[in-house]
Amino acid sequence: MLLSWERAVELAYLNHQVITEVNNKQQVNWLLVDLGLENITMEQINQILDKMLIGFNRLFKYKSIQQASLGYFRMLDIVKKGDRYHPRIHILLPMIKSYFQGRYYIKYDNWISLWSRAVGIENGLFVKVKVVNGRDAERENIQEKLLNFREQESEIPFRESQIITPRRLIGYSKLLKNVTEHLGNDNKLHLDVDEFCINDPVANQAFFHMLDWHPGVREEEKLLF
């Protein structure tokens, strides 16, 4: 069974390939979006996770999201700090070519409003939106980055939770699902950095951000976001 940090690297690597594949064939805009709730108690957590996942599906049926988004990758990441949980849904979003040019653009305040409406909660919301354009892509050696990441993550405790009921931690839809299936679900990833395409700055920038995404439950002494 993969440790959470190993799975994080595998998924970041796969999604790097997906982004590169999409960018080679069409022009899209990329967003990284985090949607979550803050300071959830042990007694609330399972009900809140159900509400969040139902809200996520509802969110992507809203017209403003549907007409701008070409699909998504999403990951459920649950950070436990002390006796409180901080669940996040991390999302990689390819948006239409004209996303920033007119009526399709979704402002940050609108993301908050839409997420609040989708989950039916007004307080304790967490929303973070980052445009991935490659302009601030890190130029450090990928092999060195992965090595440093593994060393840091080996010190963070990950464990099976006996409290949180099992859920589907990741999912793909539409364009990203099609590309992932095209790349081959049985294509074993060995994280061969010699074959890692580093010519796409957008994919590189997203990759480094996605290394901080972990499927499942993890404990941290200090929240990093």
mmCIF file of N, CA and C in Angstrom, residues 131-221:
data_model
loop_
_atom_site.group_PDB
_atom_site.id
_atom_site.type_symbol
_atom_site.label_atom_id
_atom_site.label_comp_id
_atom_site.label_asym_id
_atom_site.label_seq_id
_atom_site.Cartn_x
_atom_site.Cartn_y
_atom_site.Cartn_z
ATOM 1 N N VAL A 131 -4.125 30.963 -10.203
ATOM 2 C CA VAL A 131 -3.990 30.822 -11.649
ATOM 3 C C VAL A 131 -2.635 30.194 -11.949
ATOM 4 N N VAL A 132 -2.635 29.164 -12.776
ATOM 5 C CA VAL A 132 -1.384 28.499 -13.168
ATOM 6 C C VAL A 132 -1.027 28.966 -14.568
ATOM 7 N N ASN A 133 -0.047 29.848 -14.660
ATOM 8 C CA ASN A 133 0.351 30.372 -15.967
ATOM 9 C C ASN A 133 1.821 30.121 -16.291
ATOM 10 N N GLY A 134 2.519 29.492 -15.344
ATOM 11 C CA GLY A 134 3.914 29.144 -15.581
ATOM 12 C C GLY A 134 4.892 30.269 -15.357
ATOM 13 N N ARG A 135 4.409 31.467 -15.079
ATOM 14 C CA ARG A 135 5.309 32.617 -14.960
ATOM 15 C C ARG A 135 6.186 32.548 -13.722
ATOM 16 N N ASP A 136 5.668 31.926 -12.660
ATOM 17 C CA ASP A 136 6.483 31.811 -11.460
ATOM 18 C C ASP A 136 6.854 30.360 -11.196
ATOM 19 N N ALA A 137 6.925 29.575 -12.272
ATOM 20 C CA ALA A 137 7.321 28.176 -12.132
ATOM 21 C C ALA A 137 8.731 28.088 -11.578
ATOM 22 N N GLU A 138 8.901 27.180 -10.631
ATOM 23 C CA GLU A 138 10.215 27.016 -10.039
ATOM 24 C C GLU A 138 11.165 26.382 -11.052
ATOM 25 N N ARG A 139 12.395 26.823 -11.024
ATOM 26 C CA ARG A 139 13.388 26.338 -11.977
ATOM 27 C C ARG A 139 14.350 25.321 -11.353
ATOM 28 N N GLU A 140 14.107 24.970 -10.104
ATOM 29 C CA GLU A 140 15.040 24.058 -9.459
ATOM 30 C C GLU A 140 14.947 22.672 -10.097
ATOM 31 N N ASN A 141 16.012 21.898 -9.942
ATOM 32 C CA ASN A 141 16.083 20.567 -10.507
ATOM 33 C C ASN A 141 14.971 19.689 -9.946
ATOM 34 N N ILE A 142 14.224 19.023 -10.811
ATOM 35 C CA ILE A 142 13.083 18.218 -10.378
ATOM 36 C C ILE A 142 13.533 17.056 -9.501
ATOM 37 N N GLN A 143 14.633 16.423 -9.850
ATOM 38 C CA GLN A 143 15.128 15.304 -9.054
ATOM 39 C C GLN A 143 15.447 15.762 -7.630
ATOM 40 N N GLU A 144 16.087 16.938 -7.507
ATOM 41 C CA GLU A 144 16.401 17.483 -6.198
ATOM 42 C C GLU A 144 15.131 17.829 -5.428
ATOM 43 N N LYS A 145 14.133 18.378 -6.139
ATOM 44 C CA LYS A 145 12.862 18.722 -5.513
ATOM 45 C C LYS A 145 12.181 17.479 -4.953
ATOM 46 N N LEU A 146 12.144 16.399 -5.713
ATOM 47 C CA LEU A 146 11.508 15.171 -5.252
ATOM 48 C C LEU A 146 12.248 14.587 -4.057
ATOM 49 N N LEU A 147 13.576 14.635 -4.079
ATOM 50 C CA LEU A 147 14.360 14.119 -2.967
ATOM 51 C C LEU A 147 14.079 14.910 -1.699
ATOM 52 N N ASN A 148 14.092 16.239 -1.799
ATOM 53 C CA ASN A 148 13.801 17.078 -0.635
ATOM 54 C C ASN A 148 12.400 16.838 -0.121
ATOM 55 N N PHE A 149 11.451 16.654 -1.053
ATOM 56 C CA PHE A 149 10.068 16.410 -0.675
ATOM 57 C C PHE A 149 9.955 15.122 0.125
ATOM 58 N N ARG A 150 10.602 14.056 -0.329
ATOM 59 C CA ARG A 150 10.533 12.766 0.363
ATOM 60 C C ARG A 150 11.131 12.866 1.761
ATOM 61 N N GLU A 151 12.238 13.596 1.890
ATOM 62 C CA GLU A 151 12.874 13.740 3.196
ATOM 63 C C GLU A 151 11.981 14.482 4.167
ATOM 64 N N GLN A 152 11.308 15.533 3.698
ATOM 65 C CA GLN A 152 10.422 16.308 4.560
ATOM 66 C C GLN A 152 9.189 15.503 4.937
ATOM 67 N N GLU A 153 8.600 14.833 3.951
ATOM 68 C CA GLU A 153 7.342 14.143 4.197
ATOM 69 C C GLU A 153 7.516 12.912 5.067
ATOM 70 N N SER A 154 8.719 12.345 5.097
ATOM 71 C CA SER A 154 8.931 11.163 5.930
ATOM 72 C C SER A 154 8.776 11.468 7.404
ATOM 73 N N GLU A 155 8.803 12.751 7.758
ATOM 74 C CA GLU A 155 8.673 13.157 9.145
ATOM 75 C C GLU A 155 7.234 13.496 9.530
ATOM 76 N N ILE A 156 6.318 13.514 8.561
ATOM 77 C CA ILE A 156 4.925 13.849 8.837
ATOM 78 C C ILE A 156 4.120 12.574 9.048
ATOM 79 N N PRO A 157 3.399 12.429 10.160
ATOM 80 C CA PRO A 157 2.665 11.193 10.406
ATOM 81 C C PRO A 157 1.412 11.076 9.544
ATOM 82 N N PHE A 158 1.291 9.925 8.868
ATOM 83 C CA PHE A 158 0.090 9.592 8.118
ATOM 84 C C PHE A 158 -0.458 8.300 8.708
ATOM 85 N N ARG A 159 -1.756 8.192 8.791
ATOM 86 C CA ARG A 159 -2.290 6.979 9.391
ATOM 87 C C ARG A 159 -3.691 6.709 8.888
ATOM 88 N N GLU A 160 -4.067 5.443 9.036
ATOM 89 C CA GLU A 160 -5.442 5.068 8.756
ATOM 90 C C GLU A 160 -6.325 5.604 9.875
ATOM 91 N N SER A 161 -7.416 6.239 9.535
ATOM 92 C CA SER A 161 -8.317 6.767 10.555
ATOM 93 C C SER A 161 -9.416 5.763 10.861
ATOM 94 N N GLN A 162 -9.616 5.512 12.134
ATOM 95 C CA GLN A 162 -10.707 4.630 12.545
ATOM 96 C C GLN A 162 -12.003 5.414 12.748
ATOM 97 N N ILE A 163 -11.898 6.737 12.618
ATOM 98 C CA ILE A 163 -13.058 7.597 12.844
ATOM 99 C C ILE A 163 -13.726 7.955 11.527
ATOM 100 N N ILE A 164 -12.914 8.299 10.545
ATOM 101 C CA ILE A 164 -13.445 8.752 9.264
ATOM 102 C C ILE A 164 -13.777 7.557 8.382
ATOM 103 N N THR A 165 -14.996 7.492 7.914
ATOM 104 C CA THR A 165 -15.427 6.385 7.070
ATOM 105 C C THR A 165 -14.813 6.509 5.676
ATOM 106 N N PRO A 166 -14.563 5.364 5.010
ATOM 107 C CA PRO A 166 -13.899 5.392 3.693
ATOM 108 C C PRO A 166 -14.703 6.179 2.665
ATOM 109 N N ARG A 167 -13.969 6.895 1.820
ATOM 110 C CA ARG A 167 -14.572 7.662 0.739
ATOM 111 C C ARG A 167 -13.655 7.622 -0.467
ATOM 112 N N ARG A 168 -14.214 7.945 -1.609
ATOM 113 C CA ARG A 168 -13.408 8.037 -2.822
ATOM 114 C C ARG A 168 -12.565 9.296 -2.732
ATOM 115 N N LEU A 169 -11.263 9.138 -2.642
ATOM 116 C CA LEU A 169 -10.382 10.260 -2.348
ATOM 117 C C LEU A 169 -10.049 11.097 -3.574
ATOM 118 N N ILE A 170 -10.028 10.504 -4.760
ATOM 119 C CA ILE A 170 -9.695 11.256 -5.966
ATOM 120 C C ILE A 170 -10.724 10.987 -7.050
ATOM 121 N N GLY A 171 -10.778 11.879 -8.025
ATOM 122 C CA GLY A 171 -11.687 11.687 -9.143
ATOM 123 C C GLY A 171 -11.310 12.586 -10.310
ATOM 124 N N TYR A 172 -11.585 12.107 -11.524
ATOM 125 C CA TYR A 172 -11.375 12.872 -12.749
ATOM 126 C C TYR A 172 -12.707 13.004 -13.473
ATOM 127 N N SER A 173 -12.859 14.081 -14.252
ATOM 128 C CA SER A 173 -14.069 14.218 -15.061
ATOM 129 C C SER A 173 -13.742 14.832 -16.413
ATOM 130 N N LYS A 174 -14.598 14.536 -17.360
ATOM 131 C CA LYS A 174 -14.584 15.143 -18.695
ATOM 132 C C LYS A 174 -13.200 15.122 -19.342
ATOM 133 N N LEU A 175 -12.659 16.269 -19.697
ATOM 134 C CA LEU A 175 -11.411 16.327 -20.442
ATOM 135 C C LEU A 175 -10.284 15.592 -19.721
ATOM 136 N N LEU A 176 -10.120 15.836 -18.429
ATOM 137 C CA LEU A 176 -9.013 15.224 -17.710
ATOM 138 C C LEU A 176 -9.208 13.720 -17.561
ATOM 139 N N LYS A 177 -10.432 13.276 -17.432
ATOM 140 C CA LYS A 177 -10.708 11.844 -17.384
ATOM 141 C C LYS A 177 -10.346 11.191 -18.706
ATOM 142 N N ASN A 178 -10.725 11.837 -19.805
ATOM 143 C CA ASN A 178 -10.428 11.286 -21.126
ATOM 144 C C ASN A 178 -8.925 11.197 -21.373
ATOM 145 N N VAL A 179 -8.194 12.243 -20.994
ATOM 146 C CA VAL A 179 -6.749 12.247 -21.214
ATOM 147 C C VAL A 179 -6.078 11.199 -20.329
ATOM 148 N N THR A 180 -6.525 11.094 -19.077
ATOM 149 C CA THR A 180 -5.953 10.096 -18.168
ATOM 150 C C THR A 180 -6.153 8.689 -18.701
ATOM 151 N N GLU A 181 -7.350 8.415 -19.205
ATOM 152 C CA GLU A 181 -7.622 7.098 -19.770
ATOM 153 C C GLU A 181 -6.788 6.866 -21.023
ATOM 154 N N HIS A 182 -6.574 7.914 -21.781
ATOM 155 C CA HIS A 182 -5.749 7.801 -22.988
ATOM 156 C C HIS A 182 -4.302 7.459 -22.631
ATOM 157 N N LEU A 183 -3.784 8.070 -21.578
ATOM 158 C CA LEU A 183 -2.424 7.783 -21.151
ATOM 159 C C LEU A 183 -2.283 6.343 -20.666
ATOM 160 N N GLY A 184 -3.407 5.779 -20.223
ATOM 161 C CA GLY A 184 -3.409 4.370 -19.840
ATOM 162 C C GLY A 184 -3.486 4.189 -18.341
ATOM 163 N N ASN A 185 -4.601 3.643 -17.879
ATOM 164 C CA ASN A 185 -4.755 3.409 -16.455
ATOM 165 C C ASN A 185 -3.779 2.357 -15.938
ATOM 166 N N ASP A 186 -3.303 1.488 -16.823
ATOM 167 C CA ASP A 186 -2.375 0.440 -16.396
ATOM 168 C C ASP A 186 -0.929 0.821 -16.646
ATOM 169 N N ASN A 187 -0.694 2.069 -16.956
ATOM 170 C CA ASN A 187 0.668 2.544 -17.207
ATOM 171 C C ASN A 187 1.340 2.843 -15.870
ATOM 172 N N LYS A 188 2.183 1.927 -15.426
ATOM 173 C CA LYS A 188 2.823 2.064 -14.123
ATOM 174 C C LYS A 188 3.803 3.229 -14.132
ATOM 175 N N LEU A 189 3.653 4.126 -13.180
ATOM 176 C CA LEU A 189 4.535 5.283 -13.088
ATOM 177 C C LEU A 189 5.719 4.959 -12.178
ATOM 178 N N HIS A 190 6.917 5.118 -12.700
ATOM 179 C CA HIS A 190 8.110 4.845 -11.913
ATOM 180 C C HIS A 190 8.817 6.126 -11.500
ATOM 181 N N LEU A 191 8.218 7.258 -11.764
ATOM 182 C CA LEU A 191 8.804 8.547 -11.425
ATOM 183 C C LEU A 191 10.214 8.675 -12.002
ATOM 184 N N ASP A 192 10.330 8.299 -13.254
ATOM 185 C CA ASP A 192 11.616 8.371 -13.945
ATOM 186 C C ASP A 192 11.858 9.819 -14.371
ATOM 187 N N VAL A 193 12.675 10.530 -13.596
ATOM 188 C CA VAL A 193 12.876 11.951 -13.872
ATOM 189 C C VAL A 193 13.620 12.177 -15.180
ATOM 190 N N ASP A 194 14.337 11.161 -15.661
ATOM 191 C CA ASP A 194 15.023 11.303 -16.936
ATOM 192 C C ASP A 194 14.037 11.409 -18.092
ATOM 193 N N GLU A 195 12.815 10.876 -17.899
ATOM 194 C CA GLU A 195 11.789 10.941 -18.920
ATOM 195 C C GLU A 195 10.746 12.015 -18.621
ATOM 196 N N PHE A 196 10.992 12.783 -17.569
ATOM 197 C CA PHE A 196 10.053 13.808 -17.132
ATOM 198 C C PHE A 196 10.171 15.017 -18.061
ATOM 199 N N CYS A 197 9.098 15.371 -18.725
ATOM 200 C CA CYS A 197 9.120 16.507 -19.643
ATOM 201 C C CYS A 197 9.045 17.805 -18.839
ATOM 202 N N ILE A 198 10.098 18.613 -18.946
ATOM 203 C CA ILE A 198 10.144 19.862 -18.169
ATOM 204 C C ILE A 198 10.021 21.075 -19.075
ATOM 205 N N ASN A 199 9.528 20.864 -20.287
ATOM 206 C CA ASN A 199 9.417 21.957 -21.247
ATOM 207 C C ASN A 199 8.111 22.733 -21.142
ATOM 208 N N ASP A 200 7.198 22.275 -20.293
ATOM 209 C CA ASP A 200 5.918 22.952 -20.124
ATOM 210 C C ASP A 200 5.918 23.658 -18.765
ATOM 211 N N PRO A 201 6.128 24.981 -18.722
ATOM 212 C CA PRO A 201 6.204 25.697 -17.444
ATOM 213 C C PRO A 201 4.905 25.658 -16.653
ATOM 214 N N VAL A 202 3.764 25.564 -17.347
ATOM 215 C CA VAL A 202 2.478 25.472 -16.654
ATOM 216 C C VAL A 202 2.388 24.148 -15.899
ATOM 217 N N ALA A 203 2.742 23.060 -16.564
ATOM 218 C CA ALA A 203 2.734 21.746 -15.915
ATOM 219 C C ALA A 203 3.737 21.709 -14.768
ATOM 220 N N ASN A 204 4.893 22.338 -14.954
ATOM 221 C CA ASN A 204 5.902 22.363 -13.896
ATOM 222 C C ASN A 204 5.395 23.095 -12.657
ATOM 223 N N GLN A 205 4.775 24.258 -12.874
ATOM 224 C CA GLN A 205 4.270 25.040 -11.744
ATOM 225 C C GLN A 205 3.190 24.274 -11.000
ATOM 226 N N ALA A 206 2.263 23.686 -11.733
ATOM 227 C CA ALA A 206 1.193 22.901 -11.102
ATOM 228 C C ALA A 206 1.764 21.718 -10.339
ATOM 229 N N PHE A 207 2.776 21.070 -10.919
ATOM 230 C CA PHE A 207 3.397 19.906 -10.293
ATOM 231 C C PHE A 207 3.919 20.240 -8.898
ATOM 232 N N PHE A 208 4.655 21.331 -8.779
ATOM 233 C CA PHE A 208 5.236 21.681 -7.491
ATOM 234 C C PHE A 208 4.162 22.013 -6.458
ATOM 235 N N HIS A 209 3.076 22.621 -6.898
ATOM 236 C CA HIS A 209 1.976 22.900 -5.972
ATOM 237 C C HIS A 209 1.267 21.610 -5.558
ATOM 238 N N MET A 210 1.094 20.697 -6.508
ATOM 239 C CA MET A 210 0.351 19.471 -6.211
ATOM 240 C C MET A 210 1.119 18.511 -5.307
ATOM 241 N N LEU A 211 2.423 18.718 -5.168
ATOM 242 C CA LEU A 211 3.174 17.898 -4.217
ATOM 243 C C LEU A 211 2.699 18.114 -2.780
ATOM 244 N N ASP A 212 2.042 19.243 -2.515
ATOM 245 C CA ASP A 212 1.519 19.530 -1.177
ATOM 246 C C ASP A 212 0.133 18.923 -0.957
ATOM 247 N N TRP A 213 -0.422 18.286 -1.993
ATOM 248 C CA TRP A 213 -1.732 17.659 -1.870
ATOM 249 C C TRP A 213 -1.553 16.189 -1.490
ATOM 250 N N HIS A 214 -2.303 15.733 -0.492
ATOM 251 C CA HIS A 214 -2.205 14.347 -0.063
ATOM 252 C C HIS A 214 -3.606 13.739 0.064
ATOM 253 N N PRO A 215 -3.832 12.591 -0.539
ATOM 254 C CA PRO A 215 -5.146 11.948 -0.402
ATOM 255 C C PRO A 215 -5.274 11.274 0.959
ATOM 256 N N GLY A 216 -6.370 11.547 1.641
ATOM 257 C CA GLY A 216 -6.613 10.881 2.914
ATOM 258 C C GLY A 216 -6.383 11.772 4.114
ATOM 259 N N VAL A 217 -6.146 11.133 5.264
ATOM 260 C CA VAL A 217 -6.009 11.827 6.541
ATOM 261 C C VAL A 217 -4.539 11.920 6.918
ATOM 262 N N ARG A 218 -4.139 13.073 7.369
ATOM 263 C CA ARG A 218 -2.777 13.249 7.858
ATOM 264 C C ARG A 218 -2.786 14.172 9.062
ATOM 265 N N GLU A 219 -1.773 14.032 9.896
ATOM 266 C CA GLU A 219 -1.638 14.884 11.064
ATOM 267 C C GLU A 219 -0.445 15.788 10.878
ATOM 268 N N GLU A 220 -0.597 17.042 11.263
ATOM 269 C CA GLU A 220 0.506 17.982 11.201
ATOM 270 C C GLU A 220 0.526 18.821 12.470
ATOM 271 N N GLU A 221 1.731 19.120 12.894
ATOM 272 C CA GLU A 221 1.876 19.998 14.047
ATOM 273 C C GLU A 221 1.477 21.419 13.699
#
